[in-house]
Amino acid sequence: MRVRVYLPLFGVLMAGLPTGAWAQSPEEDEQRIEEIVRERYGPTQAEIDALALQGLGPDGQPLIDPATGLPVVPGPDMVLTPTTEPAPVPPGTTAAPAAEPPPPDLPPVGPIQFEDLSKLVGQWVKLKTYNGRTWQGQVKAVKGNEVQLTVTQRSGAALMTLKKNAIASLERI
């Protein structure tokens, strides 16, 4: 009688053990690793370049030309090589005036409100979006409910535009 009681219990336990049918293939492992890396570190340089060819930044937002404040129009003359030198000024035009120094009433280092960003043009901030991404960059412009940041990624920099309602937290660094 005791044997009959334990055999069904043994069968239930055996059914709950993992089998080789549920093991992942190396390709599935590799794909999952790529997803984890992309979540943690963002897009690869090749993906950033592909987005730039479409006129988009690493976050999928349109690239903004800092000289004009207008979205970048992709074209054959578009260069994706990051440079550290300022853009050349065509002959017959005058260079833009140097940026004014920041106002003396800067918010303290630490957590800030979105409304403080207009005082921090040219300063460095750290922000976290509601989708969990953390960005550090230099504030280039604040227009209404949008902020433009220059962020450095891997071997280059990108100008990002983020909307106020996408930002979970802000911090002056």
PDB file of C-alpha atoms in Angstrom:
ATOM      1  CA  MET A   1       0.000   0.000   0.000  1.00  0.00           C
ATOM      2  CA  ARG A   2       2.774   2.403   0.819  1.00  0.00           C
ATOM      3  CA  VAL A   3       4.348   1.895  -2.596  1.00  0.00           C
ATOM      4  CA  ARG A   4       1.178   3.017  -4.344  1.00  0.00           C
ATOM      5  CA  VAL A   5       1.059   6.243  -2.321  1.00  0.00           C
ATOM      6  CA  TYR A   6       4.648   7.241  -3.152  1.00  0.00           C
ATOM      7  CA  LEU A   7       4.661   6.350  -6.858  1.00  0.00           C
ATOM      8  CA  PRO A   8       2.198   9.089  -7.950  1.00  0.00           C
ATOM      9  CA  LEU A   9       4.107  11.611  -5.849  1.00  0.00           C
ATOM     10  CA  PHE A  10       7.362  10.521  -7.521  1.00  0.00           C
ATOM     11  CA  GLY A  11       5.764  10.938 -10.953  1.00  0.00           C
ATOM     12  CA  VAL A  12       4.664  14.514 -10.118  1.00  0.00           C
ATOM     13  CA  LEU A  13       8.162  15.397  -8.945  1.00  0.00           C
ATOM     14  CA  MET A  14       9.749  13.951 -12.094  1.00  0.00           C
ATOM     15  CA  ALA A  15       7.368  15.923 -14.297  1.00  0.00           C
ATOM     16  CA  GLY A  16       8.541  19.156 -12.658  1.00  0.00           C
ATOM     17  CA  LEU A  17      12.234  18.593 -13.433  1.00  0.00           C
ATOM     18  CA  PRO A  18      13.690  20.506 -16.371  1.00  0.00           C
ATOM     19  CA  THR A  19      14.583  18.546 -19.466  1.00  0.00           C
ATOM     20  CA  GLY A  20      16.853  19.195 -22.404  1.00  0.00           C
ATOM     21  CA  ALA A  21      13.879  20.334 -24.497  1.00  0.00           C
ATOM     22  CA  TRP A  22      13.785  23.641 -22.589  1.00  0.00           C
ATOM     23  CA  ALA A  23      17.494  24.443 -22.971  1.00  0.00           C
ATOM     24  CA  GLN A  24      18.327  27.454 -25.107  1.00  0.00           C
ATOM     25  CA  SER A  25      20.453  27.205 -28.198  1.00  0.00           C
ATOM     26  CA  PRO A  26      23.720  29.168 -28.427  1.00  0.00           C
ATOM     27  CA  GLU A  27      22.026  31.542 -30.897  1.00  0.00           C
ATOM     28  CA  GLU A  28      19.247  32.276 -28.391  1.00  0.00           C
ATOM     29  CA  ASP A  29      21.858  32.826 -25.661  1.00  0.00           C
ATOM     30  CA  GLU A  30      23.765  35.206 -27.916  1.00  0.00           C
ATOM     31  CA  GLN A  31      20.579  37.132 -28.755  1.00  0.00           C
ATOM     32  CA  ARG A  32      19.677  37.480 -25.061  1.00  0.00           C
ATOM     33  CA  ILE A  33      23.200  38.701 -24.262  1.00  0.00           C
ATOM     34  CA  GLU A  34      22.895  41.329 -27.017  1.00  0.00           C
ATOM     35  CA  GLU A  35      19.546  42.472 -25.548  1.00  0.00           C
ATOM     36  CA  ILE A  36      21.073  42.804 -22.074  1.00  0.00           C
ATOM     37  CA  VAL A  37      24.060  44.781 -23.411  1.00  0.00           C
ATOM     38  CA  ARG A  38      21.749  47.068 -25.429  1.00  0.00           C
ATOM     39  CA  GLU A  39      19.548  47.699 -22.352  1.00  0.00           C
ATOM     40  CA  ARG A  40      22.557  48.503 -20.186  1.00  0.00           C
ATOM     41  CA  TYR A  41      24.829  50.393 -22.592  1.00  0.00           C
ATOM     42  CA  GLY A  42      22.515  51.662 -25.319  1.00  0.00           C
ATOM     43  CA  PRO A  43      22.911  51.348 -29.074  1.00  0.00           C
ATOM     44  CA  THR A  44      26.173  50.339 -30.752  1.00  0.00           C
ATOM     45  CA  GLN A  45      28.161  52.813 -32.835  1.00  0.00           C
ATOM     46  CA  ALA A  46      26.886  51.128 -36.019  1.00  0.00           C
ATOM     47  CA  GLU A  47      23.283  51.595 -34.836  1.00  0.00           C
ATOM     48  CA  ILE A  48      23.990  55.229 -33.901  1.00  0.00           C
ATOM     49  CA  ASP A  49      25.461  55.815 -37.382  1.00  0.00           C
ATOM     50  CA  ALA A  50      22.435  54.155 -39.023  1.00  0.00           C
ATOM     51  CA  LEU A  51      20.102  56.426 -37.021  1.00  0.00           C
ATOM     52  CA  ALA A  52      22.216  59.475 -37.937  1.00  0.00           C
ATOM     53  CA  LEU A  53      21.825  58.637 -41.634  1.00  0.00           C
ATOM     54  CA  GLN A  54      18.082  58.928 -41.035  1.00  0.00           C
ATOM     55  CA  GLY A  55      18.557  62.268 -39.259  1.00  0.00           C
ATOM     56  CA  LEU A  56      17.941  60.761 -35.803  1.00  0.00           C
ATOM     57  CA  GLY A  57      19.982  60.783 -32.609  1.00  0.00           C
ATOM     58  CA  PRO A  58      20.785  57.759 -30.402  1.00  0.00           C
ATOM     59  CA  ASP A  59      17.440  58.160 -28.614  1.00  0.00           C
ATOM     60  CA  GLY A  60      15.460  58.152 -31.886  1.00  0.00           C
ATOM     61  CA  GLN A  61      14.733  61.901 -31.673  1.00  0.00           C
ATOM     62  CA  PRO A  62      15.600  64.155 -34.654  1.00  0.00           C
ATOM     63  CA  LEU A  63      19.138  65.583 -34.668  1.00  0.00           C
ATOM     64  CA  ILE A  64      19.180  69.362 -34.262  1.00  0.00           C
ATOM     65  CA  ASP A  65      21.770  71.531 -35.977  1.00  0.00           C
ATOM     66  CA  PRO A  66      23.256  73.709 -33.207  1.00  0.00           C
ATOM     67  CA  ALA A  67      23.976  76.536 -35.648  1.00  0.00           C
ATOM     68  CA  THR A  68      20.399  76.876 -36.905  1.00  0.00           C
ATOM     69  CA  GLY A  69      18.317  75.115 -34.259  1.00  0.00           C
ATOM     70  CA  LEU A  70      16.534  73.185 -37.032  1.00  0.00           C
ATOM     71  CA  PRO A  71      16.375  69.412 -37.554  1.00  0.00           C
ATOM     72  CA  VAL A  72      19.245  67.952 -39.598  1.00  0.00           C
ATOM     73  CA  VAL A  73      18.234  66.868 -43.101  1.00  0.00           C
ATOM     74  CA  PRO A  74      20.032  63.640 -44.091  1.00  0.00           C
ATOM     75  CA  GLY A  75      21.830  63.772 -47.397  1.00  0.00           C
ATOM     76  CA  PRO A  76      24.869  62.561 -49.325  1.00  0.00           C
ATOM     77  CA  ASP A  77      26.997  65.405 -47.937  1.00  0.00           C
ATOM     78  CA  MET A  78      26.346  64.278 -44.345  1.00  0.00           C
ATOM     79  CA  VAL A  79      29.563  63.334 -42.517  1.00  0.00           C
ATOM     80  CA  LEU A  80      29.345  60.922 -39.586  1.00  0.00           C
ATOM     81  CA  THR A  81      32.940  61.240 -38.427  1.00  0.00           C
ATOM     82  CA  PRO A  82      33.103  62.780 -34.946  1.00  0.00           C
ATOM     83  CA  THR A  83      35.384  65.794 -34.760  1.00  0.00           C
ATOM     84  CA  THR A  84      36.747  67.902 -31.966  1.00  0.00           C
ATOM     85  CA  GLU A  85      37.199  70.982 -34.141  1.00  0.00           C
ATOM     86  CA  PRO A  86      34.437  73.563 -34.666  1.00  0.00           C
ATOM     87  CA  ALA A  87      32.551  73.445 -37.963  1.00  0.00           C
ATOM     88  CA  PRO A  88      34.107  75.558 -40.721  1.00  0.00           C
ATOM     89  CA  VAL A  89      32.489  78.930 -41.376  1.00  0.00           C
ATOM     90  CA  PRO A  90      31.767  79.567 -45.059  1.00  0.00           C
ATOM     91  CA  PRO A  91      33.512  82.666 -46.488  1.00  0.00           C
ATOM     92  CA  GLY A  92      31.475  85.833 -46.332  1.00  0.00           C
ATOM     93  CA  THR A  93      29.633  84.894 -43.149  1.00  0.00           C
ATOM     94  CA  THR A  94      30.457  85.952 -39.671  1.00  0.00           C
ATOM     95  CA  ALA A  95      30.987  83.509 -36.871  1.00  0.00           C
ATOM     96  CA  ALA A  96      28.322  83.335 -34.176  1.00  0.00           C
ATOM     97  CA  PRO A  97      29.135  85.404 -31.096  1.00  0.00           C
ATOM     98  CA  ALA A  98      30.680  83.553 -28.188  1.00  0.00           C
ATOM     99  CA  ALA A  99      28.238  82.195 -25.649  1.00  0.00           C
ATOM    100  CA  GLU A 100      27.587  84.441 -22.693  1.00  0.00           C
ATOM    101  CA  PRO A 101      28.831  83.294 -19.315  1.00  0.00           C
ATOM    102  CA  PRO A 102      26.194  81.576 -17.178  1.00  0.00           C
ATOM    103  CA  PRO A 103      24.193  83.777 -14.849  1.00  0.00           C
ATOM    104  CA  PRO A 104      25.566  84.025 -11.311  1.00  0.00           C
ATOM    105  CA  ASP A 105      22.408  82.595  -9.698  1.00  0.00           C
ATOM    106  CA  LEU A 106      23.082  78.980 -10.708  1.00  0.00           C
ATOM    107  CA  PRO A 107      21.208  76.253  -8.851  1.00  0.00           C
ATOM    108  CA  PRO A 108      23.426  74.243  -6.482  1.00  0.00           C
ATOM    109  CA  VAL A 109      25.007  70.941  -7.491  1.00  0.00           C
ATOM    110  CA  GLY A 110      22.490  68.141  -6.888  1.00  0.00           C
ATOM    111  CA  PRO A 111      18.821  67.563  -7.713  1.00  0.00           C
ATOM    112  CA  ILE A 112      17.163  70.323  -9.734  1.00  0.00           C
ATOM    113  CA  GLN A 113      13.810  71.029 -11.389  1.00  0.00           C
ATOM    114  CA  PHE A 114      13.229  71.216 -15.160  1.00  0.00           C
ATOM    115  CA  GLU A 115      12.584  74.954 -14.804  1.00  0.00           C
ATOM    116  CA  ASP A 116      16.205  75.416 -13.557  1.00  0.00           C
ATOM    117  CA  LEU A 117      17.649  74.110 -16.841  1.00  0.00           C
ATOM    118  CA  SER A 118      17.380  77.495 -18.583  1.00  0.00           C
ATOM    119  CA  LYS A 119      19.904  78.820 -16.042  1.00  0.00           C
ATOM    120  CA  LEU A 120      22.256  75.929 -16.760  1.00  0.00           C
ATOM    121  CA  VAL A 121      22.940  76.401 -20.472  1.00  0.00           C
ATOM    122  CA  GLY A 122      26.578  75.362 -20.940  1.00  0.00           C
ATOM    123  CA  GLN A 123      26.631  73.409 -17.660  1.00  0.00           C
ATOM    124  CA  TRP A 124      26.681  69.631 -17.152  1.00  0.00           C
ATOM    125  CA  VAL A 125      23.639  67.724 -15.910  1.00  0.00           C
ATOM    126  CA  LYS A 126      22.683  64.121 -15.293  1.00  0.00           C
ATOM    127  CA  LEU A 127      19.164  62.986 -16.027  1.00  0.00           C
ATOM    128  CA  LYS A 128      17.181  59.786 -15.889  1.00  0.00           C
ATOM    129  CA  THR A 129      14.279  59.106 -18.201  1.00  0.00           C
ATOM    130  CA  TYR A 130      11.127  57.227 -17.290  1.00  0.00           C
ATOM    131  CA  ASN A 131      12.290  54.286 -19.419  1.00  0.00           C
ATOM    132  CA  GLY A 132      15.316  53.880 -17.108  1.00  0.00           C
ATOM    133  CA  ARG A 133      18.073  55.406 -19.290  1.00  0.00           C
ATOM    134  CA  THR A 134      20.588  57.684 -17.581  1.00  0.00           C
ATOM    135  CA  TRP A 135      22.256  60.446 -19.610  1.00  0.00           C
ATOM    136  CA  GLN A 136      25.010  62.914 -18.728  1.00  0.00           C
ATOM    137  CA  GLY A 137      25.540  65.884 -20.964  1.00  0.00           C
ATOM    138  CA  GLN A 138      26.015  69.579 -21.421  1.00  0.00           C
ATOM    139  CA  VAL A 139      22.855  71.673 -21.693  1.00  0.00           C
ATOM    140  CA  LYS A 140      22.812  73.392 -25.097  1.00  0.00           C
ATOM    141  CA  ALA A 141      19.331  74.906 -25.137  1.00  0.00           C
ATOM    142  CA  VAL A 142      15.971  74.863 -23.397  1.00  0.00           C
ATOM    143  CA  LYS A 143      12.934  75.582 -25.566  1.00  0.00           C
ATOM    144  CA  GLY A 144       9.519  75.325 -23.943  1.00  0.00           C
ATOM    145  CA  ASN A 145       9.107  71.768 -22.677  1.00  0.00           C
ATOM    146  CA  GLU A 146      12.255  70.447 -24.410  1.00  0.00           C
ATOM    147  CA  VAL A 147      15.926  70.433 -23.485  1.00  0.00           C
ATOM    148  CA  GLN A 148      18.843  69.866 -25.855  1.00  0.00           C
ATOM    149  CA  LEU A 149      21.894  68.076 -24.445  1.00  0.00           C
ATOM    150  CA  THR A 150      25.236  67.248 -25.989  1.00  0.00           C
ATOM    151  CA  VAL A 151      25.997  63.719 -24.819  1.00  0.00           C
ATOM    152  CA  THR A 152      29.206  61.779 -25.381  1.00  0.00           C
ATOM    153  CA  GLN A 153      28.841  58.170 -26.453  1.00  0.00           C
ATOM    154  CA  ARG A 154      31.680  55.798 -27.147  1.00  0.00           C
ATOM    155  CA  SER A 155      33.780  57.707 -29.707  1.00  0.00           C
ATOM    156  CA  GLY A 156      31.628  60.722 -30.481  1.00  0.00           C
ATOM    157  CA  ALA A 157      29.041  63.202 -29.334  1.00  0.00           C
ATOM    158  CA  ALA A 158      25.400  63.665 -30.227  1.00  0.00           C
ATOM    159  CA  LEU A 159      22.899  66.453 -29.715  1.00  0.00           C
ATOM    160  CA  MET A 160      19.783  65.017 -28.072  1.00  0.00           C
ATOM    161  CA  THR A 161      16.401  66.619 -27.597  1.00  0.00           C
ATOM    162  CA  LEU A 162      14.373  65.327 -24.658  1.00  0.00           C
ATOM    163  CA  LYS A 163      10.852  66.324 -23.685  1.00  0.00           C
ATOM    164  CA  LYS A 164      10.051  67.355 -20.109  1.00  0.00           C
ATOM    165  CA  ASN A 165       7.491  64.577 -19.690  1.00  0.00           C
ATOM    166  CA  ALA A 166      10.141  61.925 -20.546  1.00  0.00           C
ATOM    167  CA  ILE A 167      12.502  63.029 -17.743  1.00  0.00           C
ATOM    168  CA  ALA A 168      12.086  61.294 -14.375  1.00  0.00           C
ATOM    169  CA  SER A 169      14.882  63.114 -12.505  1.00  0.00           C
ATOM    170  CA  LEU A 170      17.446  65.846 -13.045  1.00  0.00           C
ATOM    171  CA  GLU A 171      20.706  66.591 -11.277  1.00  0.00           C
ATOM    172  CA  ARG A 172      23.361  69.263 -11.771  1.00  0.00           C
ATOM    173  CA  ILE A 173      26.843  67.744 -11.777  1.00  0.00           C
TER     174      ILE A 173
END
